[in-house]
Short mmCIF file of C-alpha atoms and ligand atoms in Angstrom, two decimals:
data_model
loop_
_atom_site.label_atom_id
_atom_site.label_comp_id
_atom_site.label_asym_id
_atom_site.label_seq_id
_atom_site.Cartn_x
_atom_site.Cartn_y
_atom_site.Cartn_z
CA UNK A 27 -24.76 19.89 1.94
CA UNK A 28 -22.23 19.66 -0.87
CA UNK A 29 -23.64 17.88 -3.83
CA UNK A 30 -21.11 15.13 -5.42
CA UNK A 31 -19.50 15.78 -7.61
CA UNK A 32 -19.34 19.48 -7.25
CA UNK A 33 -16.39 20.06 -5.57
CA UNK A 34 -12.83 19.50 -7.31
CA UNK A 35 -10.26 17.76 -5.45
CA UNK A 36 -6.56 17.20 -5.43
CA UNK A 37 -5.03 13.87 -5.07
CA UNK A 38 -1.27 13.40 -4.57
CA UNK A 39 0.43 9.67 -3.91
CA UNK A 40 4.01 10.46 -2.63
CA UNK A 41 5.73 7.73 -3.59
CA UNK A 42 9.97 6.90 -3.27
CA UNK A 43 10.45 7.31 -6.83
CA UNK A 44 7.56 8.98 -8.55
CA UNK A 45 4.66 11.49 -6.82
CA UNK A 46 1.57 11.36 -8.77
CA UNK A 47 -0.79 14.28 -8.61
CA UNK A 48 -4.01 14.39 -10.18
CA UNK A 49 -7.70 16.04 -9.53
CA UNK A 50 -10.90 14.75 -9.45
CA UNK A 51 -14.39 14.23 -7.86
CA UNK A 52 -15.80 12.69 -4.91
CA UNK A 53 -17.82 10.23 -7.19
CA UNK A 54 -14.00 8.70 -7.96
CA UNK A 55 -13.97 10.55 -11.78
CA UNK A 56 -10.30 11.70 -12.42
CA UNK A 57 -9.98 14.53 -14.49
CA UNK A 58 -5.78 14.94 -15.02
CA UNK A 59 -2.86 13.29 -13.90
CA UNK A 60 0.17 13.72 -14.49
CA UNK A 61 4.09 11.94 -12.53
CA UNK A 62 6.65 13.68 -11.25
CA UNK A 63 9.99 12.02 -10.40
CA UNK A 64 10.67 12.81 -6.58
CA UNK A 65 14.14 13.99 -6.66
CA UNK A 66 14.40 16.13 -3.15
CA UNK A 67 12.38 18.27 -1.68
CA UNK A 68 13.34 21.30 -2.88
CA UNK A 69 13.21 20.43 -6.25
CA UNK A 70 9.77 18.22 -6.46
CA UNK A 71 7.75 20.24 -4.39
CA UNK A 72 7.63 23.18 -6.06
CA UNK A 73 6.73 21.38 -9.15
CA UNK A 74 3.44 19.53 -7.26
CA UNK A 75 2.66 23.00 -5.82
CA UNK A 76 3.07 24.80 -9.89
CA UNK A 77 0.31 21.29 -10.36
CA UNK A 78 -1.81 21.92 -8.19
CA UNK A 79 -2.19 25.62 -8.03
CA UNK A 80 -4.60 27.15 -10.30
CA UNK A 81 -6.90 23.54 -10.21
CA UNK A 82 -9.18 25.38 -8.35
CA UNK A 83 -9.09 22.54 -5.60
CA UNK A 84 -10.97 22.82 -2.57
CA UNK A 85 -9.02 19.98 -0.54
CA UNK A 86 -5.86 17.87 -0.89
CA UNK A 87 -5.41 14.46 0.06
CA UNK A 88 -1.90 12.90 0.68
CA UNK A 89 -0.77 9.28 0.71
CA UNK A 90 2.46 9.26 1.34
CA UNK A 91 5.26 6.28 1.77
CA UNK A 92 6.78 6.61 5.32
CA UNK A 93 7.34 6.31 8.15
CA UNK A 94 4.88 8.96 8.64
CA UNK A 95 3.67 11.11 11.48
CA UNK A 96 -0.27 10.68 11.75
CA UNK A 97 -0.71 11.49 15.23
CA UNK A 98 -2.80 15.04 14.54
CA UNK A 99 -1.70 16.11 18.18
CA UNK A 100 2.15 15.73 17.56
CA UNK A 101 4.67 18.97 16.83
CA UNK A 102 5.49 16.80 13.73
CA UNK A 103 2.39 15.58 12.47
CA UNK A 104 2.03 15.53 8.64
CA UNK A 105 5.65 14.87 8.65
CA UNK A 106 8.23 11.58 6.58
CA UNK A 107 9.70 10.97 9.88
CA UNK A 108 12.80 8.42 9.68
CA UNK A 109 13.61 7.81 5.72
CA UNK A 110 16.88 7.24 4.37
CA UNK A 111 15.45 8.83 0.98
CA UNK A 112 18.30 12.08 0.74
CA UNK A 113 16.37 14.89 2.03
CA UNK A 114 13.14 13.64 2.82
CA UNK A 115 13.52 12.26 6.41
CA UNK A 116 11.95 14.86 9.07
CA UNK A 117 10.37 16.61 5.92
CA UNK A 118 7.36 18.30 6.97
CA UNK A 119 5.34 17.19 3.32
CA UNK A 120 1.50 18.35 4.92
CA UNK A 121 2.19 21.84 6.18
CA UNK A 122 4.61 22.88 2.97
CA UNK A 123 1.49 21.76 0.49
CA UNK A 124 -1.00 23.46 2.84
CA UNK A 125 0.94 26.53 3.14
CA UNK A 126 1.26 27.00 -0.43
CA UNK A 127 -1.93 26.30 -1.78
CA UNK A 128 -4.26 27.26 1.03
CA UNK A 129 -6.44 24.34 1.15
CA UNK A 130 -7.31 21.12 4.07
CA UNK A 131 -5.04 18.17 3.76
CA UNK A 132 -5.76 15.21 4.23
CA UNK A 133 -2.81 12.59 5.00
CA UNK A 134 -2.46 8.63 5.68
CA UNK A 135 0.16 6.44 4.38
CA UNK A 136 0.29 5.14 0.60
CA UNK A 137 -1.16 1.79 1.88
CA UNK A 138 -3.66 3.15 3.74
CA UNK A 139 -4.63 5.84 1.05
CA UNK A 140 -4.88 2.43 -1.51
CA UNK A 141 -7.30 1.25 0.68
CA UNK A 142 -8.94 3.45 1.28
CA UNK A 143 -9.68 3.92 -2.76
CA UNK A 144 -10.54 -0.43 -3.22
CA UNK A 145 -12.90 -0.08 -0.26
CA UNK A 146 -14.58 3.17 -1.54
CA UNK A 147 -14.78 3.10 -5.31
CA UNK A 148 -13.19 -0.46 -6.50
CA UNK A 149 -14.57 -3.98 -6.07
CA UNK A 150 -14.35 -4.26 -2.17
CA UNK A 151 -16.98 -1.41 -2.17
CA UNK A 152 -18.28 -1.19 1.30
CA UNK A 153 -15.93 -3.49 3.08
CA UNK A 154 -15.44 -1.91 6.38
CA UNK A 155 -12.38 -4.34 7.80
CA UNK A 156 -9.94 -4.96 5.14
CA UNK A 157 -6.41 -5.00 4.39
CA UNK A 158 -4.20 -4.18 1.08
CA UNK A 159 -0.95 -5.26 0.83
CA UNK A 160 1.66 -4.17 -1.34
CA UNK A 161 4.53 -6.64 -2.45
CA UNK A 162 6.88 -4.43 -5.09
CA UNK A 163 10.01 -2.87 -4.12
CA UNK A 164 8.73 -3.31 -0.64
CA UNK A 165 6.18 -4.72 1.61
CA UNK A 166 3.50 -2.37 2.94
CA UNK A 167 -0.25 -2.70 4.34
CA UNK A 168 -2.70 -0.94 5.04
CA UNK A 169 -5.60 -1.59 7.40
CA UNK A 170 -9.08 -0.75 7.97
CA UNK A 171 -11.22 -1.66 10.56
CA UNK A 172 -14.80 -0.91 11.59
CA UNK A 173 -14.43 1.42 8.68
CA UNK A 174 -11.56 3.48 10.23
CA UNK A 175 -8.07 3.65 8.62
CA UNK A 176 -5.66 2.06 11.83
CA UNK A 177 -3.24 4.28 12.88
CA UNK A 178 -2.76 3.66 16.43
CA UNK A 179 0.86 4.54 18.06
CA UNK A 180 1.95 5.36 14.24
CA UNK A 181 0.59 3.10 11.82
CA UNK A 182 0.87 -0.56 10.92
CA UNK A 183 4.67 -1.58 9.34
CA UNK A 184 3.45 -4.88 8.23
CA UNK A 185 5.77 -6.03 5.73
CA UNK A 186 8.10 -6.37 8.53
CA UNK A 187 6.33 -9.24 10.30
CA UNK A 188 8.93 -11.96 11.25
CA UNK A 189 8.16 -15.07 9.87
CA UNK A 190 9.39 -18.50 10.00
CA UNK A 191 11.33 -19.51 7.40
CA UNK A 192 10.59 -22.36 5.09
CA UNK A 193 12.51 -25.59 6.02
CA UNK A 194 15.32 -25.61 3.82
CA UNK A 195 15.51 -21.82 2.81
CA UNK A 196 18.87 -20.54 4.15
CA UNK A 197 18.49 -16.65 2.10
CA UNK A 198 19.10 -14.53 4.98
CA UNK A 199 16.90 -11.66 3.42
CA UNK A 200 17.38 -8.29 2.15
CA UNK A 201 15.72 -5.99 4.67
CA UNK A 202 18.34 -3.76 6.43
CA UNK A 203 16.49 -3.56 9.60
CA UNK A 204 15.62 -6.98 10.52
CA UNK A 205 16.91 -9.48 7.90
CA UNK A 206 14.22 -12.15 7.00
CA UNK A 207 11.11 -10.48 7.84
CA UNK A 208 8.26 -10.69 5.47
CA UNK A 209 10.11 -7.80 3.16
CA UNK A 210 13.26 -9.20 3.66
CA UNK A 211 12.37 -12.63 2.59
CA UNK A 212 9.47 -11.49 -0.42
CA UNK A 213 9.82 -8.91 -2.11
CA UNK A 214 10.39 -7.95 -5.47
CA UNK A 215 14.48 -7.09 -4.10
CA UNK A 216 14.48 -10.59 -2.07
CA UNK A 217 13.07 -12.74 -5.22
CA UNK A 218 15.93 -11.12 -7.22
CA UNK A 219 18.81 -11.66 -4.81
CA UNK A 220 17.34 -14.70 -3.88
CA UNK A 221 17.16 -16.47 -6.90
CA UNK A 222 19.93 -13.79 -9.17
CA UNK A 223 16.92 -12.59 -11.36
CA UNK A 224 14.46 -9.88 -12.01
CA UNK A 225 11.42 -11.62 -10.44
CA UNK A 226 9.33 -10.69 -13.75
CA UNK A 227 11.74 -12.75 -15.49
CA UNK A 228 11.20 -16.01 -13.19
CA UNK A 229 8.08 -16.60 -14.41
CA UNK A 230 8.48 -19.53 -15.97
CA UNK A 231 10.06 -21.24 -12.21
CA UNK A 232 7.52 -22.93 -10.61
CA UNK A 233 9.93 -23.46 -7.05
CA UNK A 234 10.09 -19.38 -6.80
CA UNK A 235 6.48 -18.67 -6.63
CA UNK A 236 5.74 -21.62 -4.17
CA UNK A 237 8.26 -20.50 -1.88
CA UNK A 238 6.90 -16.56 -2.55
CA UNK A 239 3.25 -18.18 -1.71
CA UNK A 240 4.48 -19.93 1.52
CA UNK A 241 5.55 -16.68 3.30
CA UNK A 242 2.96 -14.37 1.37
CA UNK A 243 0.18 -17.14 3.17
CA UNK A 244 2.27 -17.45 6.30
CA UNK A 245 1.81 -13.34 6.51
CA UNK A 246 -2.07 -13.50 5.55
CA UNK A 247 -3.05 -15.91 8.08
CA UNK A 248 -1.15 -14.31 11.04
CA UNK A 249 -3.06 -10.26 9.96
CA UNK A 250 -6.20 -12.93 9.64
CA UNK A 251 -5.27 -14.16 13.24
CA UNK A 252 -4.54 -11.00 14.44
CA UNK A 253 -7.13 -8.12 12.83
CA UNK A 254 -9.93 -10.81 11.76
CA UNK A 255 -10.68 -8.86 8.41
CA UNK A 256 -13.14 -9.39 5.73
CA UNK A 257 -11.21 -8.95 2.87
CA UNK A 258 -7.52 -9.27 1.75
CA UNK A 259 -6.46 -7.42 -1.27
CA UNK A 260 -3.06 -7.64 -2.68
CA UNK A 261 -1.59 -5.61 -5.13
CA UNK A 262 1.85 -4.20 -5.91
CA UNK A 263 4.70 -5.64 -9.29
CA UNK A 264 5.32 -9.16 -7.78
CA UNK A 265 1.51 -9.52 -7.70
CA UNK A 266 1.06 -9.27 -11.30
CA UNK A 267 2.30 -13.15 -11.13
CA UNK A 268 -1.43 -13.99 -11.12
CA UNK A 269 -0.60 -17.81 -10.40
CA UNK A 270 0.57 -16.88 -6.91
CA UNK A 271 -3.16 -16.02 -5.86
CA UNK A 272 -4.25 -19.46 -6.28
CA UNK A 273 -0.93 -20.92 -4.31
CA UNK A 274 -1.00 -18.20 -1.87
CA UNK A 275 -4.95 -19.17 -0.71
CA UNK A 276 -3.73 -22.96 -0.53
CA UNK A 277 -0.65 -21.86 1.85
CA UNK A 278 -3.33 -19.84 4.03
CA UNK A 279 -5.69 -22.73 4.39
CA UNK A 280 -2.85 -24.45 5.05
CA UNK A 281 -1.70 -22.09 7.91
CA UNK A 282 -5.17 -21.50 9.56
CA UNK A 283 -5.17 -25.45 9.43
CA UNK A 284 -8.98 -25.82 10.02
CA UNK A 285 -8.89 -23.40 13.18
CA UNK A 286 -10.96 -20.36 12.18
CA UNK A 287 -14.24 -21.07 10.38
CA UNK A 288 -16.11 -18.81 8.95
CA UNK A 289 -18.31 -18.04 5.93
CA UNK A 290 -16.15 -15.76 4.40
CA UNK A 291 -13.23 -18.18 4.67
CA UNK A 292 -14.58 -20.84 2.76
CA UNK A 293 -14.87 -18.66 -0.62
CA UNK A 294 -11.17 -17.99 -0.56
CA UNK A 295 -10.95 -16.83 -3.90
CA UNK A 296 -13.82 -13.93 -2.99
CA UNK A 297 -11.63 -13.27 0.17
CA UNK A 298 -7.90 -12.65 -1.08
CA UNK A 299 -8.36 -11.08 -4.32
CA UNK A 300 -6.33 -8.83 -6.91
CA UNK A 301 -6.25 -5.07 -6.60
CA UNK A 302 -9.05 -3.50 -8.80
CA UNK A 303 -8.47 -0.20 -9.44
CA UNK A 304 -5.71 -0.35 -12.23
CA UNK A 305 -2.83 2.12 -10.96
CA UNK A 306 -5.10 4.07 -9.58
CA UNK A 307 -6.12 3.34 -6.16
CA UNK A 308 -3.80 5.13 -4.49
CA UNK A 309 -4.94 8.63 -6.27
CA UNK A 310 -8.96 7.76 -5.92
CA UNK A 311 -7.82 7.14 -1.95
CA UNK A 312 -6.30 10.68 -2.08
CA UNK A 313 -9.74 11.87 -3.28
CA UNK A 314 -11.36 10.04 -0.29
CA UNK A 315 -9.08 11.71 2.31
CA UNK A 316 -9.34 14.43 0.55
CA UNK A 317 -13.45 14.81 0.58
CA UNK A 318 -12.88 14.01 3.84
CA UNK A 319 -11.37 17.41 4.54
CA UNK A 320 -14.75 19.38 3.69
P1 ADP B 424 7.10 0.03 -6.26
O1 ADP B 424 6.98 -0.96 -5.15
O2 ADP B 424 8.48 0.59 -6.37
O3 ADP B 424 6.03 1.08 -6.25
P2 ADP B 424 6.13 -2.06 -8.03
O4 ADP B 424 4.94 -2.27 -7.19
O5 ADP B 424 5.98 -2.03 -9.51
O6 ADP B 424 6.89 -0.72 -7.65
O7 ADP B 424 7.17 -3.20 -7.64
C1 ADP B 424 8.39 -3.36 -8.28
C2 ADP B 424 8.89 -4.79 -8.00
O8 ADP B 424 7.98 -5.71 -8.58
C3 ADP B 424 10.25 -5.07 -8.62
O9 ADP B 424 11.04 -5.74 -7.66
C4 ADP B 424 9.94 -5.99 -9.81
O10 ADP B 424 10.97 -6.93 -10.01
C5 ADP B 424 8.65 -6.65 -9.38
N1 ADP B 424 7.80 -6.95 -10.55
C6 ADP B 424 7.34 -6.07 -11.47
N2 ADP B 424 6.60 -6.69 -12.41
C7 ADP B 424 6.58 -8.00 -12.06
C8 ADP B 424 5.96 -9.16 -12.61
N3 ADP B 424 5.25 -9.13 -13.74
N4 ADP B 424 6.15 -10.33 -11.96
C9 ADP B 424 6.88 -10.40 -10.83
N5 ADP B 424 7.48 -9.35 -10.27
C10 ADP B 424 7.34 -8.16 -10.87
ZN1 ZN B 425 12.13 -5.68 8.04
#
């Protein structure tokens, strides 16, 4: 058996505007990082592959933003499927790393792969059904349950959840797809066209992060309704509002209106809680997948 902490690994968090590649060891220690911008393909990879190269890695792991292809069996696993991003739609991102630097890969999406590093080395330690959700430039989640990542037909798209709007809210939301789904309607873009202002510069309005509660809780207690988890963790830029955690658990109580009752659910503030891992838990996720590999 390989002792921890023995083996080096590479972790790489594909993101739409920077890819972060760093190495490190099973027990979550990171020893480098460093960001590259991700212009296309042919420019950025080669510059993760020069990274990565003489690490002396014995695995990568790869959380990537999406859509992604996770299905192992498919001619086009490993593969950003339908992105806009210039260049990187049907980009096949696992097979070009593993053909250069010889090593497994292991892939999930970024939301999955930031789950994956709160539930293995950050404060929901051992949760096996969980969900983190991102609210920055977009909305993404990831989802684990029974202590497996959920993939399924592809892989969960929940930002784009339709919701019902609030009462008097007529903002016909930014996503391009579907309107006022939960990205459309609350995320860091939406808040700003919404209300004609950076949200980090809205602070002071107490109307924008009631509203931004109301359809972040509406969201939580339908994935609470739907995947029963143990934990919600929330990270992403709009989340560093930290008064929206205390509105957001009063809008889910709200929604669940006395209908599920459990232990967990009375200690709200234990059950929806703040990403723990810094920046980080994307990379320490890649680490995860990575191990994995071996
Ligand atoms: P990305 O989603 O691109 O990885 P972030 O998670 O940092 O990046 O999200 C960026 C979004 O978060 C922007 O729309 C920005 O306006 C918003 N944001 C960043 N900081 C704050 C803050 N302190 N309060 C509210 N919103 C913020
Ligand atoms: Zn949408």
């Amino acid at each position: 058996m390989i002792q921890s902490g023995r083996n080096k690994y590479g972790a790489l968090e594909a993101g739409g505007t920077k890819m972060v590649c760093a190495v490190g060891y099973d027990d979550g220690r990171i020893l480098e990082k460093v960001s590259i911008p991700t212009l296309e393909p042919d420019k950025t990879i080669p510059e993760i592959i020069g990274f990565f190269r003489d690490k002396n890695i014995s695995a990568l792991g790869v959380a990537s933003f999406g859509p992604v292809d996770l299905d192992k069996t498919s001619p086009t696993y490993g593969y950003i499927t339908s992105t806009p991003k210039k260049g990187w739609g049907n980009y096949p991102l696992v097979s070009a790393l593993k053909e250069a630097l010889n090593v497994p890969v292991g892939f999930d999406t970024d939301v999955n792969g930031a789950l994956l590093g709160e539930v293995t080395f950050g404060s929901s330690k051992g949760i096996t059904d969980a969900i983190y959700i991102t609210i920055g430039t977009g909305i993404g989640g990831g989802v684990m349950t029974n202590g497996k990542l959920l993939h399924g037909m592809m892989h969960p798209e929940l930002g784009h959840m339709l919701l019902r709007p609030e009462e008097d809210d007529k903002f016909k939301g930014v996503c391009p797809f579907h309107g006022n789904c939960f990205e459309g309607l609350a995320s860091g873009p939406a808040i700003e066209k919404r209300w004609g202002e950076k949200a980090e510069k809205l602070y002071d309005r107490d109307e924008v992060w009631e509203l931004e509660a109301f359809y972040i809780g509406q969201a939580i207690a339908n994935l609470i309704m739907t995947l029963s988890p143990k934990r919600i963790i929330l990270g992403g830029g709009v989340m560093h509002q930290s008064k929206l955690f205390p509105l957001i658990r009063e809008a889910v109580k709200k929604n669940l209106n006395g209908y599920i009752r459990t232990p967990l659910l009375e200690k709200l503030d234990e059950y929806i809680v703040t990403a723990s891992l810094g920046d980080d838990q994307g990379i320490m996720g890649c680490i995860k997948l990575a191990a994995g590999e071996m």
